[in-house]
mmCIF file of C-alpha atoms in Angstrom:
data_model
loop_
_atom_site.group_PDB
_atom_site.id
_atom_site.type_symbol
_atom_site.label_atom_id
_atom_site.label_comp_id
_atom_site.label_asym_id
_atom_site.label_seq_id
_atom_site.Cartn_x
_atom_site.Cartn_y
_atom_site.Cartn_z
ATOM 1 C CA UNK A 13 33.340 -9.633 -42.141
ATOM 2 C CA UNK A 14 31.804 -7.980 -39.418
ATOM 3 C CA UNK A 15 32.151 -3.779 -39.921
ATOM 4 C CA UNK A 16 34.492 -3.000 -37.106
ATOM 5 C CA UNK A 17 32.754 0.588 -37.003
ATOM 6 C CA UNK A 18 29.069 -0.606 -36.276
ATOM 7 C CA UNK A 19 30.362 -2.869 -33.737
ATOM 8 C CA UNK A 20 32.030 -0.038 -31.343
ATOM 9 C CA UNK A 21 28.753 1.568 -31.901
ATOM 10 C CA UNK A 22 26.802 -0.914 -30.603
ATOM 11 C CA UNK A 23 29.472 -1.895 -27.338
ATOM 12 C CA UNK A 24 28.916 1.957 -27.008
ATOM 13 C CA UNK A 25 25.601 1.283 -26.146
ATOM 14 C CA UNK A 26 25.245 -1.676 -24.519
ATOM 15 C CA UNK A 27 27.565 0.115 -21.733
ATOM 16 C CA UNK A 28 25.038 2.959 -21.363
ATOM 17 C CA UNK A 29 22.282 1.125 -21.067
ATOM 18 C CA UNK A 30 24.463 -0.764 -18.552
ATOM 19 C CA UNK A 31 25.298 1.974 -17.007
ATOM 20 C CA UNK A 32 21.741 3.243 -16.629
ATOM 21 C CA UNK A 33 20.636 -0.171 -15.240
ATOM 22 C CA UNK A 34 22.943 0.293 -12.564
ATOM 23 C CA UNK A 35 22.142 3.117 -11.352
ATOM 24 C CA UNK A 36 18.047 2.432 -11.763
ATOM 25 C CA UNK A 37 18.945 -1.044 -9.236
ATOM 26 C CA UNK A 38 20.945 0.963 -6.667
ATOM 27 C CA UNK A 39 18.159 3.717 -6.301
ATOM 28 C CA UNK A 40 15.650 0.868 -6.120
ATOM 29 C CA UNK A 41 17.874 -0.788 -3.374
ATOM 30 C CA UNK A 42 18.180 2.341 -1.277
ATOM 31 C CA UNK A 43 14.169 2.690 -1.761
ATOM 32 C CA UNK A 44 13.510 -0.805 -0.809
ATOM 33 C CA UNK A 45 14.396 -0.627 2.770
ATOM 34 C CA UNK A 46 12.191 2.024 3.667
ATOM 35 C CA UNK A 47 9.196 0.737 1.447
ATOM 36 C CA UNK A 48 9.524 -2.480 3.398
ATOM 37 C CA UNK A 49 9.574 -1.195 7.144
ATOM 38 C CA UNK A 50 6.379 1.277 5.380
ATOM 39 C CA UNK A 51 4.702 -1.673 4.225
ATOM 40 C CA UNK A 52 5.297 -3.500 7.693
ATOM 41 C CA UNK A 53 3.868 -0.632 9.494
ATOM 42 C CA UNK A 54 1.029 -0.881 7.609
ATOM 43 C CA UNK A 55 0.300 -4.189 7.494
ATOM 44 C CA UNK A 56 -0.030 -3.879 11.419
ATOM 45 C CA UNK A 57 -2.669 -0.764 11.185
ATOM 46 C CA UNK A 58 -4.498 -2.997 8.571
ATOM 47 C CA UNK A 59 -4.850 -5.610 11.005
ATOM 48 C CA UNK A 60 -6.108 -3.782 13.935
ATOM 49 C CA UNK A 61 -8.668 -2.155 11.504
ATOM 50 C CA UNK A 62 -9.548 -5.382 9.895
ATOM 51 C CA UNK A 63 -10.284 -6.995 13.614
ATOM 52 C CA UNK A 64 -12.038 -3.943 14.333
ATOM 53 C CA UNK A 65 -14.104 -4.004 11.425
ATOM 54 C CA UNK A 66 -15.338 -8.056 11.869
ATOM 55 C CA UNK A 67 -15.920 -6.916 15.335
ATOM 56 C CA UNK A 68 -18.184 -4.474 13.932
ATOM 57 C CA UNK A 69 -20.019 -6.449 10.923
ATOM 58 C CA UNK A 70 -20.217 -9.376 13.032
ATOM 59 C CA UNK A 71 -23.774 -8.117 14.807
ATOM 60 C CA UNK A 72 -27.405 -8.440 13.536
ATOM 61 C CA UNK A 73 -27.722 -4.784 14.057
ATOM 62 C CA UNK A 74 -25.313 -3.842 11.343
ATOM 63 C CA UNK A 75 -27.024 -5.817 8.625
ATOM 64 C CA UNK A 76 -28.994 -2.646 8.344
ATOM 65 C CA UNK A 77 -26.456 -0.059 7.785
ATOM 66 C CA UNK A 78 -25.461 1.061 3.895
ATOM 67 C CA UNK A 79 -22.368 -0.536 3.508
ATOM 68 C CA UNK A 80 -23.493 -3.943 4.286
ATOM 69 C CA UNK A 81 -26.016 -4.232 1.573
ATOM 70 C CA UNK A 82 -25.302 -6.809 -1.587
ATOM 71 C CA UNK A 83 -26.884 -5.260 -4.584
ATOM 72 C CA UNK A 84 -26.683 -6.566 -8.059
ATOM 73 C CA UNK A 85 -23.042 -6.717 -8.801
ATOM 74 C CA UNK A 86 -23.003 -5.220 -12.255
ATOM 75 C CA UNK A 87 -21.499 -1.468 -11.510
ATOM 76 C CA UNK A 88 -18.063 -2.114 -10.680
ATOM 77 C CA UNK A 89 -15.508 0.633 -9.151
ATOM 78 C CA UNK A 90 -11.736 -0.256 -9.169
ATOM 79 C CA UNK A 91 -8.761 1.356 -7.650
ATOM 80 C CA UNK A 92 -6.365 0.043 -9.367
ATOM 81 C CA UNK A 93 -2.756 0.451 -8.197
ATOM 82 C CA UNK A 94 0.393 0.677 -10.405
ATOM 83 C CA UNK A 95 3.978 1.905 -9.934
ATOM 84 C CA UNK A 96 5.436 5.557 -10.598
ATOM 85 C CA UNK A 97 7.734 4.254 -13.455
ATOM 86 C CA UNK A 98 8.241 1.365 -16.040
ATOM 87 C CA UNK A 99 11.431 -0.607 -15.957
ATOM 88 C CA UNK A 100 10.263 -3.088 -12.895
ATOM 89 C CA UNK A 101 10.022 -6.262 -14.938
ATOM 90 C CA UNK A 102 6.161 -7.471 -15.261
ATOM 91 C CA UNK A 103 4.981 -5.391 -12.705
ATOM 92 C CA UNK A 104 2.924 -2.775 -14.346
ATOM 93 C CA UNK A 105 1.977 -5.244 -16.806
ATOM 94 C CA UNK A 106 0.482 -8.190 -14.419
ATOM 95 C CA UNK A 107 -1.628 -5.183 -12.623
ATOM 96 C CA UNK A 108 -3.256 -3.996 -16.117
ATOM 97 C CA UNK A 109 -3.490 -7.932 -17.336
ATOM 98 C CA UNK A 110 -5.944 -8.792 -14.074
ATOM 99 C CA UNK A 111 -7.642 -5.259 -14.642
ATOM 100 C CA UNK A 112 -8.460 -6.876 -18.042
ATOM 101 C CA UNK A 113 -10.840 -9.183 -16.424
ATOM 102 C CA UNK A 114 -13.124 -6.611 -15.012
ATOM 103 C CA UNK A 115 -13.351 -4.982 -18.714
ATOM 104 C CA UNK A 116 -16.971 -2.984 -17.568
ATOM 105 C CA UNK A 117 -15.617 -1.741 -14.561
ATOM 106 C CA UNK A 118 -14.664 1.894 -13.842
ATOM 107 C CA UNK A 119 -11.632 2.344 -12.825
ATOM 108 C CA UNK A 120 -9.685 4.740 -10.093
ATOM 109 C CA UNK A 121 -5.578 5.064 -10.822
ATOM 110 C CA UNK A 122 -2.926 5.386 -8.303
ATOM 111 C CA UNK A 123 0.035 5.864 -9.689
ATOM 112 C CA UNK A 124 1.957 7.698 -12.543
ATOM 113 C CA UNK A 125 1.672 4.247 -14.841
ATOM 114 C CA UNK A 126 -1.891 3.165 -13.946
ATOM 115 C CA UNK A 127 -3.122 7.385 -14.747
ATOM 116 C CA UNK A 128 -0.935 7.660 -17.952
ATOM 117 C CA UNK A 129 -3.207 4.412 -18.870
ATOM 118 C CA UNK A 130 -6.647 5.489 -17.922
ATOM 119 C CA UNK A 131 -5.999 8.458 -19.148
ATOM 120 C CA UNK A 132 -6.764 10.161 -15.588
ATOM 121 C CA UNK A 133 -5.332 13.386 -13.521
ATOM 122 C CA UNK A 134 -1.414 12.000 -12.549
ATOM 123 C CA UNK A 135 -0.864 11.558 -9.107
ATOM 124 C CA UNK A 136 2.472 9.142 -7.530
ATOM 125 C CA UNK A 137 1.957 5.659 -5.684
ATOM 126 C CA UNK A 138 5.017 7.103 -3.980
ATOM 127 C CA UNK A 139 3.662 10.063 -2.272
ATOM 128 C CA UNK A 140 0.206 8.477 -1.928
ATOM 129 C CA UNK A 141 -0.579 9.899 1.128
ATOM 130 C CA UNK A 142 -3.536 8.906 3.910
ATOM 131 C CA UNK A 143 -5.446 12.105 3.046
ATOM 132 C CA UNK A 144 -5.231 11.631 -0.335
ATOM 133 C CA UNK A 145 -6.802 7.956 0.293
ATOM 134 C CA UNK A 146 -9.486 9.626 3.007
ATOM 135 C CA UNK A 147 -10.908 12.270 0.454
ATOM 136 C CA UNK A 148 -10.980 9.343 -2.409
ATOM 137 C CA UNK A 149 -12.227 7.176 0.474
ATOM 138 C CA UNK A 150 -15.270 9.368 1.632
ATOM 139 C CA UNK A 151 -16.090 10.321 -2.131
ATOM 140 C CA UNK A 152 -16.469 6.427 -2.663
ATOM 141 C CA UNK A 153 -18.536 6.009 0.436
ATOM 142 C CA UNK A 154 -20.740 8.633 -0.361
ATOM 143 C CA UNK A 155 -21.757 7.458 -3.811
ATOM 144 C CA UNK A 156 -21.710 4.025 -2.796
ATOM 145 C CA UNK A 157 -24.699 4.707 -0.008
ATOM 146 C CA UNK A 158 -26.137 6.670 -2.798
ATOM 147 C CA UNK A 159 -25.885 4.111 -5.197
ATOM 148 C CA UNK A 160 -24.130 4.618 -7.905
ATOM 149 C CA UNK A 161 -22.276 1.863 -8.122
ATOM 150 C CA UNK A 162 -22.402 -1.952 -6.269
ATOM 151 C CA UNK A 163 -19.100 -2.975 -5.436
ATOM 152 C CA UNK A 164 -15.744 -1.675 -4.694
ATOM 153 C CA UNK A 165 -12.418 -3.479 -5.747
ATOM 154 C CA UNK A 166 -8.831 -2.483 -5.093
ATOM 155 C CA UNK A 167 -6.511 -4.436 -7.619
ATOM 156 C CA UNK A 168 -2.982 -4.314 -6.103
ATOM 157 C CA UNK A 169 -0.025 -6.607 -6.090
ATOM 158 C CA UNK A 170 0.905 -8.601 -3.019
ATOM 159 C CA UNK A 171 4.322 -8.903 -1.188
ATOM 160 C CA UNK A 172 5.755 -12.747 -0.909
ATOM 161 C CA UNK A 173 9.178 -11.598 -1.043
ATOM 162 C CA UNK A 174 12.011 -9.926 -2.969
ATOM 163 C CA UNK A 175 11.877 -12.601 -5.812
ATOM 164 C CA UNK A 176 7.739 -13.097 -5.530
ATOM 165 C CA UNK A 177 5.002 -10.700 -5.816
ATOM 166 C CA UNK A 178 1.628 -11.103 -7.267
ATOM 167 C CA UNK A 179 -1.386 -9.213 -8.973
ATOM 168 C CA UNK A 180 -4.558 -9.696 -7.048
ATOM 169 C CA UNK A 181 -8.180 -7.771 -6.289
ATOM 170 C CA UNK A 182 -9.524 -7.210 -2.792
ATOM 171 C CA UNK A 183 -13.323 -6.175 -2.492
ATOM 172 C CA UNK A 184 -14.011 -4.006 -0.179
ATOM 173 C CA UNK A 185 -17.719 -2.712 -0.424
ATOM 174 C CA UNK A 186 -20.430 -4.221 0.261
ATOM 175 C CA UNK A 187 -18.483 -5.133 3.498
ATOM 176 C CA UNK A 188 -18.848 -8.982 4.061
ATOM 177 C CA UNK A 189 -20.136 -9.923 7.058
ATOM 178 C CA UNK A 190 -18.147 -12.010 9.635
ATOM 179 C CA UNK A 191 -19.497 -14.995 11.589
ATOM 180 C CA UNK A 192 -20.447 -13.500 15.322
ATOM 181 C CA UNK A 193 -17.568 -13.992 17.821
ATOM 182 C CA UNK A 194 -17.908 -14.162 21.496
ATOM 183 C CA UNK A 195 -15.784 -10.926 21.957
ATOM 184 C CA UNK A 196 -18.705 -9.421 20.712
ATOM 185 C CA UNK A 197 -20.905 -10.297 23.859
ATOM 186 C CA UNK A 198 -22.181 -7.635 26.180
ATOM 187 C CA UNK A 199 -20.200 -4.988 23.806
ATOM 188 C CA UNK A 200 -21.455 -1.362 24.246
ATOM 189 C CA UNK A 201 -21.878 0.675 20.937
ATOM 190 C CA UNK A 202 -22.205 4.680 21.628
ATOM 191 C CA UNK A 203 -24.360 5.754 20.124
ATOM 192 C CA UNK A 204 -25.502 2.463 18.329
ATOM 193 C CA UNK A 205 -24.127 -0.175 16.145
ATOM 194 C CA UNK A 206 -24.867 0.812 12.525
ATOM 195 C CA UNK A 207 -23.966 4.558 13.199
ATOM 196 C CA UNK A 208 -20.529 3.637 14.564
ATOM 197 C CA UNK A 209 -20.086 1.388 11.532
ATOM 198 C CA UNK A 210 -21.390 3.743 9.321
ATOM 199 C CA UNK A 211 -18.726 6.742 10.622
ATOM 200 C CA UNK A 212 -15.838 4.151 10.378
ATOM 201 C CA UNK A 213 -16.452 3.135 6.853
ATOM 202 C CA UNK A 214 -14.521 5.770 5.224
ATOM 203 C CA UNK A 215 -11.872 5.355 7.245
ATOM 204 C CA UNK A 216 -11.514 1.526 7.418
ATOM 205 C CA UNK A 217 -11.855 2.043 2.742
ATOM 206 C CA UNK A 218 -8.802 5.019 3.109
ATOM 207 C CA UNK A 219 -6.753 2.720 5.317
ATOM 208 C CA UNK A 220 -7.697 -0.279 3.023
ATOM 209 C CA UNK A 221 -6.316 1.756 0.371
ATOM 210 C CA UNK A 222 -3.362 3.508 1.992
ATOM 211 C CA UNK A 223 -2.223 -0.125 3.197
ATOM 212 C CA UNK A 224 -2.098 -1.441 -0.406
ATOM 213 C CA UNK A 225 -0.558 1.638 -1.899
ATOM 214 C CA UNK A 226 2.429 0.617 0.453
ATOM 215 C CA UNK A 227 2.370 -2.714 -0.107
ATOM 216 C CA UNK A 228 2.258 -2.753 -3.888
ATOM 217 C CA UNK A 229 4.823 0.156 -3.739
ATOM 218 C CA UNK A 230 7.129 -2.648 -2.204
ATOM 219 C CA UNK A 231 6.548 -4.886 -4.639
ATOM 220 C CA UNK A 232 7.304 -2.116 -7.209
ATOM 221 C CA UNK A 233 11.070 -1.236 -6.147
ATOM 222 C CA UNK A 234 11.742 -4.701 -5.300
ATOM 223 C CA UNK A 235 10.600 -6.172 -8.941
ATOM 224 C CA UNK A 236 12.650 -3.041 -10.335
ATOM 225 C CA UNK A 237 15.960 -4.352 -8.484
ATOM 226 C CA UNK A 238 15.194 -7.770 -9.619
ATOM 227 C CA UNK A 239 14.721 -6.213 -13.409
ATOM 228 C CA UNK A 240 17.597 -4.266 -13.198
ATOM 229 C CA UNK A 241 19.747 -7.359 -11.569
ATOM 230 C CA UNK A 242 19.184 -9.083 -14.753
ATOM 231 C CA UNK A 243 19.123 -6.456 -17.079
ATOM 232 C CA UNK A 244 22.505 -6.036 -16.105
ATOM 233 C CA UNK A 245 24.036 -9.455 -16.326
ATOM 234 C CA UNK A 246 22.341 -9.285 -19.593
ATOM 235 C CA UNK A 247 23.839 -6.739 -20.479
ATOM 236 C CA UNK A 248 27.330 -7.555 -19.539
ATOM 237 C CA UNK A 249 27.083 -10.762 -21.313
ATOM 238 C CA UNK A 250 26.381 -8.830 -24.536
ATOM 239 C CA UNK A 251 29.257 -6.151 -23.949
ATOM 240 C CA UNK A 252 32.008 -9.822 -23.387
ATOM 241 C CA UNK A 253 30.126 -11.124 -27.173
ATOM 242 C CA UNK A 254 30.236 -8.048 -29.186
ATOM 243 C CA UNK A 255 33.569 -7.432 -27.337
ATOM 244 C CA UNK A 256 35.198 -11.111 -28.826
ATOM 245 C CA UNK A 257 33.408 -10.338 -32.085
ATOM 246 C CA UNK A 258 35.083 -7.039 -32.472
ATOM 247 C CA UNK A 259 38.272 -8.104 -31.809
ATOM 248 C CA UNK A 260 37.883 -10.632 -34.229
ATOM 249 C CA UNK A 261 37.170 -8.179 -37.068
ATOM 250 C CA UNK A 262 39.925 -5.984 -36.190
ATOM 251 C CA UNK A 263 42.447 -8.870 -36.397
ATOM 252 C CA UNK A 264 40.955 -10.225 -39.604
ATOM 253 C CA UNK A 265 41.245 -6.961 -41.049
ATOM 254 C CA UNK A 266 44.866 -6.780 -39.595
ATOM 255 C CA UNK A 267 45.522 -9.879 -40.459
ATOM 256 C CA UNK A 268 43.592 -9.650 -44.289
ATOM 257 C CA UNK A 269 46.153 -6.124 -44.555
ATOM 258 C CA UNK A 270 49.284 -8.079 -44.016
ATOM 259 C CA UNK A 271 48.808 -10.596 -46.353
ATOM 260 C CA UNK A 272 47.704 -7.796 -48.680
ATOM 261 C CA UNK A 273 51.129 -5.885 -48.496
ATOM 262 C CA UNK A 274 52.824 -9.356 -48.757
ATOM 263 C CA UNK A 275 51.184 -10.134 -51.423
ATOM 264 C CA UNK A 276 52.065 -6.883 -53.367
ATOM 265 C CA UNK A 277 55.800 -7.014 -52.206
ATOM 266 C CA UNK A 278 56.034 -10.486 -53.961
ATOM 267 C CA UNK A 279 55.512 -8.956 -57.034
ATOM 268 C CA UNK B 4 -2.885 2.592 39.984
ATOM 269 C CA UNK B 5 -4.074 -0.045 37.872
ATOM 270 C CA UNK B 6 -3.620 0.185 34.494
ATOM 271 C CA UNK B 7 -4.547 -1.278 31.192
ATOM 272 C CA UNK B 8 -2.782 -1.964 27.792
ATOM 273 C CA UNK B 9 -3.558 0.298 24.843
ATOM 274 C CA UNK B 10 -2.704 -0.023 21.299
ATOM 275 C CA UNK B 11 -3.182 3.076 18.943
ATOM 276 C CA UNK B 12 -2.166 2.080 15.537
ATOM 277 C CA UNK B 13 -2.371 4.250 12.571
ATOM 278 C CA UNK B 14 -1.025 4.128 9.130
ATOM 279 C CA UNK B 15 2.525 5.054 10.276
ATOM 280 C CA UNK B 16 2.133 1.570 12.359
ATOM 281 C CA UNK B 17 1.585 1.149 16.010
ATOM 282 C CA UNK B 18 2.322 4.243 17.592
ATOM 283 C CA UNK B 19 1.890 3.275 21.002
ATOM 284 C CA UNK B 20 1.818 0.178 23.060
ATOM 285 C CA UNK B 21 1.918 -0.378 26.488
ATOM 286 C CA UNK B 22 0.448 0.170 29.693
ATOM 287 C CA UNK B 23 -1.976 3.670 31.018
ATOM 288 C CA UNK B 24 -3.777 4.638 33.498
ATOM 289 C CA UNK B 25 -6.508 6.512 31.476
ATOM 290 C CA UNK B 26 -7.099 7.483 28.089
ATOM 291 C CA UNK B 27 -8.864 11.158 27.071
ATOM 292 C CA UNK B 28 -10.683 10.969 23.857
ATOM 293 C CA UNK B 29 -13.374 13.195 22.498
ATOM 294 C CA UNK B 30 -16.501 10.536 21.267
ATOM 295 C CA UNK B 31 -19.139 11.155 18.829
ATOM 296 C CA UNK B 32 -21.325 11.648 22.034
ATOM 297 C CA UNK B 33 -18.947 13.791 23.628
ATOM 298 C CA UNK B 34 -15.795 13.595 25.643
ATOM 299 C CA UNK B 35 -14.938 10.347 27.549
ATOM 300 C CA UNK B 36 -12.102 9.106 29.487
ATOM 301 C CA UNK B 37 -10.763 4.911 29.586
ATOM 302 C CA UNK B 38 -9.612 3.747 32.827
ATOM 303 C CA UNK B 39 -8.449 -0.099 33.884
ATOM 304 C CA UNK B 40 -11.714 -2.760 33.769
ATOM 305 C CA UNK B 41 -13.963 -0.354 31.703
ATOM 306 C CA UNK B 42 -16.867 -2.472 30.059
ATOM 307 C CA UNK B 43 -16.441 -3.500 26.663
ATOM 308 C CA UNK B 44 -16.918 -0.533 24.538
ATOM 309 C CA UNK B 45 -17.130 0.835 20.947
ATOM 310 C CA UNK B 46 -17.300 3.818 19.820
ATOM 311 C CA UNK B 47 -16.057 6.668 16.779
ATOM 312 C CA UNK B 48 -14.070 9.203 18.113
ATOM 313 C CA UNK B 49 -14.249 12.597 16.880
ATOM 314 C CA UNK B 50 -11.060 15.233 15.121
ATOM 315 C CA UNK B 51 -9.912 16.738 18.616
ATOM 316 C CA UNK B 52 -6.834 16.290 20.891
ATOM 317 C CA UNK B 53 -6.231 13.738 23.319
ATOM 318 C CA UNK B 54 -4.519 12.641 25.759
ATOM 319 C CA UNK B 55 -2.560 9.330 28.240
ATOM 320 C CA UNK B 56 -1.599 9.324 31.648
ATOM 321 C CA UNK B 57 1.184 6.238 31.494
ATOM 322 C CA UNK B 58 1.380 4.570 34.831
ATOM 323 C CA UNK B 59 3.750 7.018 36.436
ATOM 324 C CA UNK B 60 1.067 9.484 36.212
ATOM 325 C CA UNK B 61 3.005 11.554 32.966
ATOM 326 C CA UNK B 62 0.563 13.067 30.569
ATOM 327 C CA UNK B 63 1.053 12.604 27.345
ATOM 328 C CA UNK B 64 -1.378 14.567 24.779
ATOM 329 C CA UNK B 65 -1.718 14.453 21.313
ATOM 330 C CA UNK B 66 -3.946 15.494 18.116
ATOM 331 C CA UNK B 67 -5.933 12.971 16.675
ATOM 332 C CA UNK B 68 -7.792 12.503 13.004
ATOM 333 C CA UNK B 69 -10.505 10.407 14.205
ATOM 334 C CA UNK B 70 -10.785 7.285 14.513
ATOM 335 C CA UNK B 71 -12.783 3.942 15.942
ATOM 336 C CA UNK B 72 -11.600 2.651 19.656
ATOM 337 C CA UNK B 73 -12.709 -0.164 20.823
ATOM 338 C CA UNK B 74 -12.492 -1.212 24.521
ATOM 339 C CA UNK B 75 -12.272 -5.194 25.166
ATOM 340 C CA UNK B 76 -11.118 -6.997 28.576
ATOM 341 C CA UNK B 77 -8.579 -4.593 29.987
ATOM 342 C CA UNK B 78 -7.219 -4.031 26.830
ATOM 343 C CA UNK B 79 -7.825 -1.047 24.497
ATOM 344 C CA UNK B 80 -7.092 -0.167 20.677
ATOM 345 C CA UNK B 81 -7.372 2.898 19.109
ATOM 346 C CA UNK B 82 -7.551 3.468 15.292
ATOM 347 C CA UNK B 83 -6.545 6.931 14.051
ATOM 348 C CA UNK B 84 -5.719 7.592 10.472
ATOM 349 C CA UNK B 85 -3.631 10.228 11.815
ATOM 350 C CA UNK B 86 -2.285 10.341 15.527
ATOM 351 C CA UNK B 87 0.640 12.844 16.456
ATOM 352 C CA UNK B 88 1.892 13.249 20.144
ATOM 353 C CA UNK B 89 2.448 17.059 20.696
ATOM 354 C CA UNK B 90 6.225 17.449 21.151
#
């Protein structure tokens, strides 16, 4: 027979942890709205500086400049993106299984998770601000022209929806070069193509960066409702079990006592 | 007083959109000013305040971070990693 005592122990729990999953979903929900319209917002300056940026790389006379230059691609720099906390289903984990892949690379945290890992001064994916990204941003581009490394990655996870979000890497440096639009005809660069490119680098790496920091944060509270949805069904499902199977003991041990006293009356 | 659309998006999202009569920026090569059917045009811009004139002749002025505007066919979009209107 089940002991009665060990079971109201373990309902105990169950409920806490319950409890605590509750609470971990709501905050996530209240977070979620805001990191969405963030992440929408960003998405937008992203664009603009993307369009910008294939405006700029699309020219002859940008071949030249530093950042368009494909070296040998064995020094690897990653930023690597994570979330604040654990408890958000596979999220953490899917970031640090694609990092995995790109074992000889040196990687740059963002994020309480991703710095605890690396073993790297903490800073929050929350907070992550755009001068935060700008001074990471202009250290990168200044050892990349210098060249210490060959190629800049950003692994972050990408926003399908509330149920879907996935680990991936964007490279950033060398930037690629676009195929040559019309817009670009008769275009007037002040002072001159490769130093305009060359000044907007940094900024186009920290908005890169400060883009994906939203995004990924997205992902991050929205995986964490989804964990914490479950976790909690789960965990109401195992409070109704061990619920059934403790009132089973007790009336067995009810039921074992009467027919004990019965027993001894007979005699 | 013709005008042109601008766009100045930074990471906060598009900050502004619509139609002004002339934009005030401060270039790498020094100060310059946008008006309606300027050539296409790239250039940096510079950490220094700036300023639109909406089509009702209002100023509006602001502090920018730098940046990367780029002029096409009456149409105009600014890049700022940080752009704040002064209240």
């Amino acid at each position: 027979m089940a002991n009665t005592k060990a079971l109201r122990v373990r309902i105990k729990s169950v409920k806490s942890t319950e409890q605590l999953t509750k609470a971990m979903g709501l905050v996530a929900s209240s977070k979620i709205r805001r990191a969405n319209i963030n992440m929408y917002k960003s998405r937008e300056y992203l664009a603009s500086l993307e369009k910008s940026i294939s405006l700029l790389t699309s020219s002859q006379d940008a071949q030249k400049s530093p950042y368009m230059q494909k070296r040998d691609t064995s020094r690897t720099k990653i930023v690597i993106i994570a979330g604040d906390r654990g408890l958000a289903g596979g999220y953490n984990a899917n970031v640090f299984r694609l990092a995995k892949e790109y074992g000889g690379a040196e990687f740059i945290p963002i994020g309480k998770r991703a710095c605890d890992f690396y073993g790297k001064e903490i800073n929050s994916s929350e907070k992550y601000s755009f001068d935060e990204a700008m001074t990471l941003s202009r250290e990168l581009c200044r050892e990349f022209c210098e060249g210490s490394f060959d190629r800049l990655g950003i692994i972050y996870t990408t926003y399908h929806s509330v149920m879907s979000q996935e680990a991936k890497i964007k490279w950033i440096l060398p930037l690629s070069r676009r195929e040559e639009s019309s817009d670009n005809a008769g275009m007037i660069y002040e002072p001159d193509h490769e130093t305009v490119l060359n000044l907007v680098a940094a900024e186009y790496v920290a908005g890169v960066i400060t883009s994906l920091v939203r995004e990924s944060f997205a992902c991050e509270v929205s995986a964490r409702r989804m964990a914490m949805d479950s976790a909690g069904k789960n965990a109401k499902q195992m409070i109704s079990d061990l619920s059934l199977q403790y009132n089973r003991a007790r009336q067995g041990a009810i039921t074992q006592e009467i027919t004990e006293i019965v027993a001894g009356s007979g005699q | 007083m013709k005008t042109f659309k601008l766009t100045i998006s930074s990471p906060d999202g598009n900050i502004f959109e619509g139609e002004v009569y002339k934009l005030d920026v401060r270039g790498v090569e020094g100060e310059l000013a946008i008006m309606a059917d300027h050539i296409p045009f790239v250039t940096a811009v510079k950490s220094a305040p700036c300023a639109i004139w909406l089509d009702d002749d209002t100023k509006k002025e602001a502090t920018c971070d730098g940046g990367l505007l780029t002029v096409g066919k009456n149409e105009a979009t600014f890049i700022s990693g940080s752009f704040k209107f002064n209240e």
